[in-house]
Amino acid sequence: MERPYTLLAVASVSLLIGFFFGKILGNSSKTSYDLVDSSDEDDSRNITSLKQINPNHFDEFKLVLLVRSDLGMTKGKIAAQCSHATLACYKTLQKTNPQLIRAWENSGQPKITLKVNNYDEL
C-alpha cells in the first residue's frame, strides 16, 4: 500500500517543480519582451496607417507572407513562422481595425506566401 502514496508524492513534487519553473521562466521571458521599446516611431506609424484603411474602398483582401530564403529555414520552421506571423497580423488588426479583419474573412481569408532571396528584396 506504500506504492500509491509514493507515486502520489512523486507526482505532487513533480507538479510543484514544473509549476515553479514555469513561473520563473515565464516571468523571465515576459521581462525580455518588456525591454523592447514598443513606442518605436515606425511601429506607431504602421499602426496608425492600419487604422486609416477603409475596407469599403477595396474589393479583395489578401494576407501576403514574405519568406527570406537566405535564412536557411527548414520547411517546418517556415510553416511555424508563417503561422506566428498570421496570428500576429490577426491580433494587431483585431485591435486596430476590426472592419478590415471582417472584410478579409468575408474574402475567404486568402493567404499568399512568396519567397524573397534576402532582406533587400523585401
XYZ file of C-alpha atoms in Angstrom:
122
model
C 0.000 0.000 0.000
C 3.014 2.314 0.231
C 3.351 2.474 -3.540
C 0.263 4.626 -4.244
C 1.431 7.157 -1.647
C 4.940 7.206 -3.129
C 3.517 7.711 -6.594
C 1.264 10.490 -5.307
C 4.203 12.172 -3.553
C 6.419 11.997 -6.655
C 3.612 13.325 -8.857
C 2.908 16.187 -6.437
C 6.566 17.179 -6.188
C 6.943 16.996 -9.982
C 3.880 19.179 -10.428
C 5.197 21.775 -7.979
C 8.649 21.811 -9.583
C 7.097 22.211 -13.034
C 4.853 24.994 -11.777
C 7.724 26.950 -10.223
C 9.981 26.509 -13.260
C 7.113 27.653 -15.459
C 6.579 30.721 -13.294
C 10.277 31.582 -13.228
C 10.838 31.015 -16.948
C 7.538 32.643 -17.839
C 8.424 35.777 -15.893
C 11.893 35.994 -17.407
C 10.508 35.742 -20.945
C 7.946 38.463 -20.219
C 10.738 40.674 -18.943
C 12.652 40.328 -22.198
C 9.577 41.472 -24.117
C 9.190 44.453 -21.812
C 12.707 45.561 -22.758
C 11.628 46.093 -26.360
C 10.599 49.689 -26.982
C 7.037 49.341 -28.212
C 6.752 53.083 -28.780
C 9.082 52.907 -31.772
C 8.182 55.616 -34.274
C 7.917 53.230 -37.239
C 5.586 50.877 -35.371
C 3.287 53.685 -34.299
C 3.123 54.956 -37.892
C 2.274 51.460 -39.150
C -0.493 51.026 -36.583
C -1.864 54.473 -37.387
C -1.921 53.631 -41.089
C -3.738 50.353 -40.339
C -6.445 52.300 -38.528
C -6.929 54.561 -41.530
C -7.598 51.793 -44.075
C -11.244 51.807 -45.098
C -12.223 48.298 -46.256
C -15.106 49.705 -48.298
C -12.603 51.143 -50.793
C -11.278 47.707 -51.809
C -12.742 44.607 -53.441
C -10.299 41.889 -52.359
C -8.124 41.298 -49.341
C -5.094 39.008 -49.069
C -2.524 38.349 -46.391
C 0.858 38.184 -48.128
C 3.690 36.484 -46.237
C 7.250 37.013 -47.469
C 9.796 34.303 -46.613
C 13.502 35.079 -46.844
C 15.359 32.155 -48.406
C 18.758 33.409 -47.192
C 17.852 32.476 -43.604
C 18.071 28.767 -44.411
C 14.948 27.725 -42.505
C 13.542 24.223 -42.870
C 10.049 23.740 -44.301
C 8.710 23.115 -40.811
C 10.328 26.259 -39.431
C 8.928 28.300 -42.331
C 5.444 26.912 -41.652
C 5.733 27.724 -37.944
C 6.984 31.261 -38.580
C 4.243 31.911 -41.138
C 1.676 30.703 -38.604
C 3.095 33.048 -35.956
C 3.074 35.954 -38.414
C -0.521 35.255 -39.459
C -1.686 35.208 -35.854
C 0.258 38.393 -35.045
C -1.325 40.184 -38.008
C -4.772 38.984 -36.986
C -4.338 40.141 -33.385
C -2.978 43.526 -34.454
C -5.851 44.136 -36.844
C -8.352 42.913 -34.286
C -7.265 45.800 -32.055
C -6.673 48.469 -34.688
C -9.181 47.848 -37.491
C -11.780 45.110 -36.887
C -13.658 46.110 -40.061
C -10.599 45.189 -42.106
C -10.491 41.749 -40.474
C -14.160 41.165 -41.277
C -13.572 42.140 -44.903
C -10.603 39.730 -45.104
C -12.688 36.970 -43.512
C -15.517 37.627 -45.967
C -12.976 37.299 -48.801
C -12.208 33.747 -47.642
C -9.066 34.642 -45.644
C -6.680 34.228 -48.593
C -3.032 33.868 -47.651
C -0.228 34.114 -50.210
C 3.342 33.080 -49.402
C 6.154 34.455 -51.546
C 9.877 33.745 -51.460
C 12.405 36.573 -51.421
C 16.135 35.975 -51.633
C 17.277 38.432 -48.946
C 16.335 41.413 -46.798
C 16.950 43.903 -49.606
C 14.224 42.297 -51.736
C 11.618 42.938 -49.065
